Amino acid sequence: MGDWPGAERRHPSRSSSTWVIRHALAAWLQAQAEELRQGPPVRILDVGCGVKPYYPFFADIASEYVGVDAVANPMADLLGLVEDLPVEDASFDVVLCTQVLEHCGDPAQAVRELRRVTKPGGRVLASTHGVQVYHPSPTDYYRWTHEGLRMLFTTSAADWRTLTVTPAAGTASGLAMLLGTYVEIALRRTALARPPVWLLNRLGVALDRRVPMLRDPVPGSLIPNLHVVAIP
């Protein structure tokens, strides 16, 4: 499925300031798909699907892959907000919600909806920003710490059997992402920005690997993105 849209999300370029988030997110979703591959086919709901960029990771294990988006788009099967999903209760084994929560007006209601449409024993796979520049699409409301995101999920829908919130990358990578963003802006997003952004990303990963404290969500940390696995 090499021609499926969204390749820049599945295989992001290290010379992009978004690399740290997209690379970690793709690797995490591939690992989740590999784990699911050990069991029977699953029915998947992709919330805020866009062009369904991660469908190729799940194509061989999905009995059905349904995309829902807040705006009309030819790849979406359903039209609806994450706060009011147009699907039945407990109707999906896996619910993806990647980089959506920061853009919705009521994230607590969004989490309740994610829980509502997930079958018992299924899983919600969600990701959202810890630290990021303002990026309306069309709106941009929220950022979370790991503790705040855990609280959001437990207070909105308290009956999760298990809930894990994991940093997608460390502080050095987060700083590299922010610096890379402004390098791209300063160089008007031309090809001139690619080498310094590539170097920043390379240094960020190397520092995070070398210094364990930089990888963890400790006081003073700057976590760029967070991954949630919630099992009802």
Short mmCIF file of N, CA and C in Angstrom, two decimals, residues 130-222:
data_model
loop_
_atom_site.label_atom_id
_atom_site.label_comp_id
_atom_site.label_asym_id
_atom_site.label_seq_id
_atom_site.Cartn_x
_atom_site.Cartn_y
_atom_site.Cartn_z
N GLY A 130 1.90 17.25 24.57
CA GLY A 130 2.34 17.78 25.85
C GLY A 130 2.72 19.24 25.64
N VAL A 131 3.69 19.47 24.77
CA VAL A 131 4.18 20.82 24.43
C VAL A 131 4.17 20.96 22.92
N GLN A 132 3.63 22.06 22.44
CA GLN A 132 3.62 22.31 21.00
C GLN A 132 3.27 23.77 20.76
N VAL A 133 3.68 24.29 19.62
CA VAL A 133 3.30 25.66 19.25
C VAL A 133 1.82 25.69 18.90
N TYR A 134 1.22 26.85 18.94
CA TYR A 134 -0.17 27.04 18.58
C TYR A 134 -0.35 26.68 17.11
N HIS A 135 -1.31 25.79 16.83
CA HIS A 135 -1.51 25.34 15.45
C HIS A 135 -3.01 25.07 15.22
N PRO A 136 -3.79 26.11 14.97
CA PRO A 136 -5.22 25.92 14.76
C PRO A 136 -5.53 25.05 13.54
N SER A 137 -6.47 24.10 13.76
CA SER A 137 -6.84 23.20 12.66
C SER A 137 -8.27 22.67 12.86
N PRO A 138 -9.31 23.47 12.83
CA PRO A 138 -9.31 24.93 12.69
C PRO A 138 -9.11 25.66 14.01
N THR A 139 -9.17 24.91 15.13
CA THR A 139 -8.95 25.51 16.45
C THR A 139 -7.85 24.74 17.16
N ASP A 140 -7.33 25.30 18.24
CA ASP A 140 -6.27 24.65 19.01
C ASP A 140 -6.40 25.12 20.46
N TYR A 141 -6.89 24.23 21.33
CA TYR A 141 -7.29 24.66 22.67
C TYR A 141 -6.38 24.19 23.81
N TYR A 142 -5.84 22.96 23.74
CA TYR A 142 -5.32 22.34 24.95
C TYR A 142 -3.92 21.75 24.77
N ARG A 143 -3.21 21.67 25.93
CA ARG A 143 -1.98 20.91 26.08
C ARG A 143 -2.06 20.18 27.43
N TRP A 144 -1.38 19.04 27.55
CA TRP A 144 -1.46 18.26 28.78
C TRP A 144 -0.08 17.87 29.31
N THR A 145 -0.01 17.71 30.63
CA THR A 145 1.07 16.94 31.24
C THR A 145 0.60 15.49 31.29
N HIS A 146 1.51 14.58 31.61
CA HIS A 146 1.11 13.17 31.73
C HIS A 146 0.08 12.99 32.84
N GLU A 147 0.22 13.76 33.93
CA GLU A 147 -0.73 13.66 35.04
C GLU A 147 -2.10 14.24 34.64
N GLY A 148 -2.08 15.35 33.91
CA GLY A 148 -3.33 15.96 33.49
C GLY A 148 -4.09 15.08 32.52
N LEU A 149 -3.36 14.40 31.62
CA LEU A 149 -4.03 13.53 30.65
C LEU A 149 -4.62 12.30 31.35
N ARG A 150 -3.88 11.75 32.31
CA ARG A 150 -4.41 10.63 33.08
C ARG A 150 -5.67 11.06 33.84
N MET A 151 -5.64 12.24 34.43
CA MET A 151 -6.82 12.74 35.14
C MET A 151 -7.99 12.91 34.19
N LEU A 152 -7.73 13.45 33.00
CA LEU A 152 -8.81 13.62 32.02
C LEU A 152 -9.50 12.29 31.74
N PHE A 153 -8.73 11.24 31.53
CA PHE A 153 -9.33 9.94 31.19
C PHE A 153 -10.01 9.30 32.39
N THR A 154 -9.45 9.45 33.59
CA THR A 154 -10.04 8.78 34.74
C THR A 154 -11.25 9.51 35.30
N THR A 155 -11.28 10.82 35.18
CA THR A 155 -12.44 11.55 35.70
C THR A 155 -13.57 11.63 34.68
N SER A 156 -13.25 11.54 33.40
CA SER A 156 -14.28 11.58 32.37
C SER A 156 -14.99 10.24 32.23
N ALA A 157 -14.24 9.17 32.31
CA ALA A 157 -14.78 7.81 32.19
C ALA A 157 -13.97 6.93 33.13
N ALA A 158 -14.47 6.75 34.34
CA ALA A 158 -13.66 6.17 35.41
C ALA A 158 -13.55 4.65 35.37
N ASP A 159 -14.29 4.00 34.46
CA ASP A 159 -14.35 2.53 34.52
C ASP A 159 -13.41 1.84 33.54
N TRP A 160 -12.22 2.39 33.35
CA TRP A 160 -11.22 1.71 32.54
C TRP A 160 -10.64 0.55 33.35
N ARG A 161 -10.48 -0.59 32.71
CA ARG A 161 -9.80 -1.71 33.38
C ARG A 161 -8.32 -1.39 33.53
N THR A 162 -7.72 -0.88 32.47
CA THR A 162 -6.32 -0.44 32.54
C THR A 162 -6.17 0.87 31.76
N LEU A 163 -5.24 1.68 32.22
CA LEU A 163 -4.98 2.96 31.56
C LEU A 163 -3.49 3.26 31.69
N THR A 164 -2.83 3.47 30.55
CA THR A 164 -1.43 3.86 30.57
C THR A 164 -1.26 5.14 29.77
N VAL A 165 -0.45 6.04 30.30
CA VAL A 165 -0.10 7.29 29.63
C VAL A 165 1.42 7.34 29.55
N THR A 166 1.94 7.37 28.33
CA THR A 166 3.38 7.22 28.11
C THR A 166 3.94 8.39 27.31
N PRO A 167 5.06 8.97 27.76
CA PRO A 167 5.71 10.00 26.94
C PRO A 167 6.16 9.42 25.61
N ALA A 168 5.88 10.13 24.53
CA ALA A 168 6.28 9.67 23.21
C ALA A 168 7.75 9.95 22.93
N ALA A 169 8.28 10.98 23.57
CA ALA A 169 9.68 11.37 23.39
C ALA A 169 10.08 12.22 24.59
N GLY A 170 11.37 12.51 24.69
CA GLY A 170 11.87 13.20 25.86
C GLY A 170 12.07 14.69 25.67
N THR A 171 12.66 15.29 26.70
CA THR A 171 12.82 16.74 26.75
C THR A 171 13.74 17.27 25.65
N ALA A 172 14.84 16.58 25.41
CA ALA A 172 15.77 17.05 24.38
C ALA A 172 15.10 17.03 23.01
N SER A 173 14.32 15.99 22.74
CA SER A 173 13.59 15.92 21.48
C SER A 173 12.52 17.00 21.41
N GLY A 174 11.88 17.29 22.55
CA GLY A 174 10.90 18.36 22.58
C GLY A 174 11.50 19.71 22.27
N LEU A 175 12.67 19.98 22.85
CA LEU A 175 13.36 21.24 22.56
C LEU A 175 13.79 21.30 21.10
N ALA A 176 14.27 20.16 20.58
CA ALA A 176 14.66 20.12 19.16
C ALA A 176 13.47 20.42 18.26
N MET A 177 12.30 19.88 18.61
CA MET A 177 11.10 20.13 17.83
C MET A 177 10.74 21.61 17.82
N LEU A 178 10.76 22.25 18.99
CA LEU A 178 10.40 23.66 19.06
C LEU A 178 11.42 24.53 18.34
N LEU A 179 12.71 24.26 18.55
CA LEU A 179 13.73 25.03 17.84
C LEU A 179 13.63 24.81 16.33
N GLY A 180 13.38 23.57 15.93
CA GLY A 180 13.24 23.27 14.51
C GLY A 180 12.07 23.99 13.88
N THR A 181 10.99 24.13 14.63
CA THR A 181 9.82 24.86 14.12
C THR A 181 10.20 26.30 13.78
N TYR A 182 10.96 26.94 14.68
CA TYR A 182 11.30 28.34 14.44
C TYR A 182 12.42 28.50 13.42
N VAL A 183 13.26 27.47 13.28
CA VAL A 183 14.23 27.48 12.17
C VAL A 183 13.48 27.45 10.84
N GLU A 184 12.47 26.61 10.75
CA GLU A 184 11.68 26.54 9.52
C GLU A 184 10.99 27.87 9.23
N ILE A 185 10.46 28.50 10.27
CA ILE A 185 9.80 29.80 10.08
C ILE A 185 10.82 30.85 9.63
N ALA A 186 11.97 30.88 10.29
CA ALA A 186 12.99 31.88 9.96
C ALA A 186 13.50 31.71 8.53
N LEU A 187 13.59 30.49 8.07
CA LEU A 187 14.09 30.21 6.72
C LEU A 187 12.95 30.00 5.73
N ARG A 188 11.75 30.47 6.12
CA ARG A 188 10.57 30.48 5.25
C ARG A 188 10.22 29.09 4.70
N ARG A 189 10.51 28.08 5.51
CA ARG A 189 10.17 26.69 5.18
C ARG A 189 10.74 26.25 3.83
N THR A 190 11.89 26.77 3.50
CA THR A 190 12.57 26.36 2.27
C THR A 190 13.50 25.19 2.55
N ALA A 191 14.13 24.70 1.50
CA ALA A 191 15.06 23.58 1.65
C ALA A 191 16.24 23.92 2.54
N LEU A 192 16.52 25.22 2.72
CA LEU A 192 17.62 25.63 3.59
C LEU A 192 17.41 25.20 5.04
N ALA A 193 16.15 24.99 5.43
CA ALA A 193 15.86 24.62 6.82
C ALA A 193 16.13 23.14 7.09
N ARG A 194 16.20 22.34 6.06
CA ARG A 194 16.25 20.90 6.28
C ARG A 194 17.51 20.43 7.02
N PRO A 195 18.72 20.86 6.62
CA PRO A 195 19.91 20.37 7.34
C PRO A 195 19.92 20.75 8.83
N PRO A 196 19.66 22.02 9.20
CA PRO A 196 19.68 22.31 10.65
C PRO A 196 18.59 21.60 11.42
N VAL A 197 17.42 21.42 10.82
CA VAL A 197 16.34 20.71 11.52
C VAL A 197 16.72 19.23 11.67
N TRP A 198 17.28 18.65 10.64
CA TRP A 198 17.76 17.26 10.73
C TRP A 198 18.76 17.10 11.87
N LEU A 199 19.70 18.05 11.96
CA LEU A 199 20.72 17.98 13.02
C LEU A 199 20.10 18.13 14.40
N LEU A 200 19.16 19.05 14.55
CA LEU A 200 18.48 19.23 15.84
C LEU A 200 17.76 17.94 16.25
N ASN A 201 17.05 17.32 15.32
CA ASN A 201 16.35 16.08 15.64
C ASN A 201 17.31 14.97 16.02
N ARG A 202 18.41 14.89 15.31
CA ARG A 202 19.42 13.87 15.61
C ARG A 202 20.01 14.08 17.00
N LEU A 203 20.33 15.33 17.33
CA LEU A 203 20.90 15.64 18.65
C LEU A 203 19.89 15.39 19.76
N GLY A 204 18.63 15.76 19.52
CA GLY A 204 17.60 15.55 20.53
C GLY A 204 17.46 14.09 20.91
N VAL A 205 17.38 13.22 19.92
CA VAL A 205 17.24 11.79 20.17
C VAL A 205 18.48 11.26 20.89
N ALA A 206 19.66 11.68 20.45
CA ALA A 206 20.90 11.20 21.07
C ALA A 206 20.98 11.60 22.54
N LEU A 207 20.61 12.83 22.86
CA LEU A 207 20.63 13.27 24.25
C LEU A 207 19.61 12.54 25.10
N ASP A 208 18.41 12.33 24.56
CA ASP A 208 17.40 11.60 25.32
C ASP A 208 17.86 10.18 25.62
N ARG A 209 18.52 9.55 24.66
CA ARG A 209 19.01 8.18 24.88
C ARG A 209 20.14 8.15 25.91
N ARG A 210 20.95 9.19 25.91
CA ARG A 210 22.13 9.21 26.77
C ARG A 210 21.81 9.56 28.22
N VAL A 211 20.78 10.39 28.42
CA VAL A 211 20.46 10.89 29.76
C VAL A 211 19.07 10.41 30.15
N PRO A 212 18.97 9.38 31.01
CA PRO A 212 17.65 8.83 31.35
C PRO A 212 16.67 9.88 31.88
N MET A 213 17.15 10.85 32.65
CA MET A 213 16.25 11.85 33.22
C MET A 213 15.53 12.64 32.13
N LEU A 214 16.17 12.82 30.98
CA LEU A 214 15.54 13.58 29.90
C LEU A 214 14.37 12.83 29.28
N ARG A 215 14.34 11.52 29.44
CA ARG A 215 13.27 10.72 28.83
C ARG A 215 12.01 10.69 29.68
N ASP A 216 12.14 11.01 30.95
CA ASP A 216 11.04 10.82 31.89
C ASP A 216 10.27 12.12 32.14
N PRO A 217 8.98 12.02 32.47
CA PRO A 217 8.18 13.21 32.81
C PRO A 217 8.42 13.62 34.26
N VAL A 218 9.52 14.27 34.50
CA VAL A 218 9.92 14.72 35.84
C VAL A 218 9.79 16.24 35.91
N PRO A 219 9.83 16.82 37.12
CA PRO A 219 9.78 18.28 37.20
C PRO A 219 10.84 18.92 36.31
N GLY A 220 10.41 19.89 35.52
CA GLY A 220 11.31 20.55 34.58
C GLY A 220 11.33 19.92 33.20
N SER A 221 10.62 18.81 33.01
CA SER A 221 10.64 18.14 31.70
C SER A 221 9.75 18.87 30.71
N LEU A 222 9.99 18.56 29.44
CA LEU A 222 9.27 19.20 28.34
C LEU A 222 8.90 18.09 27.36
#
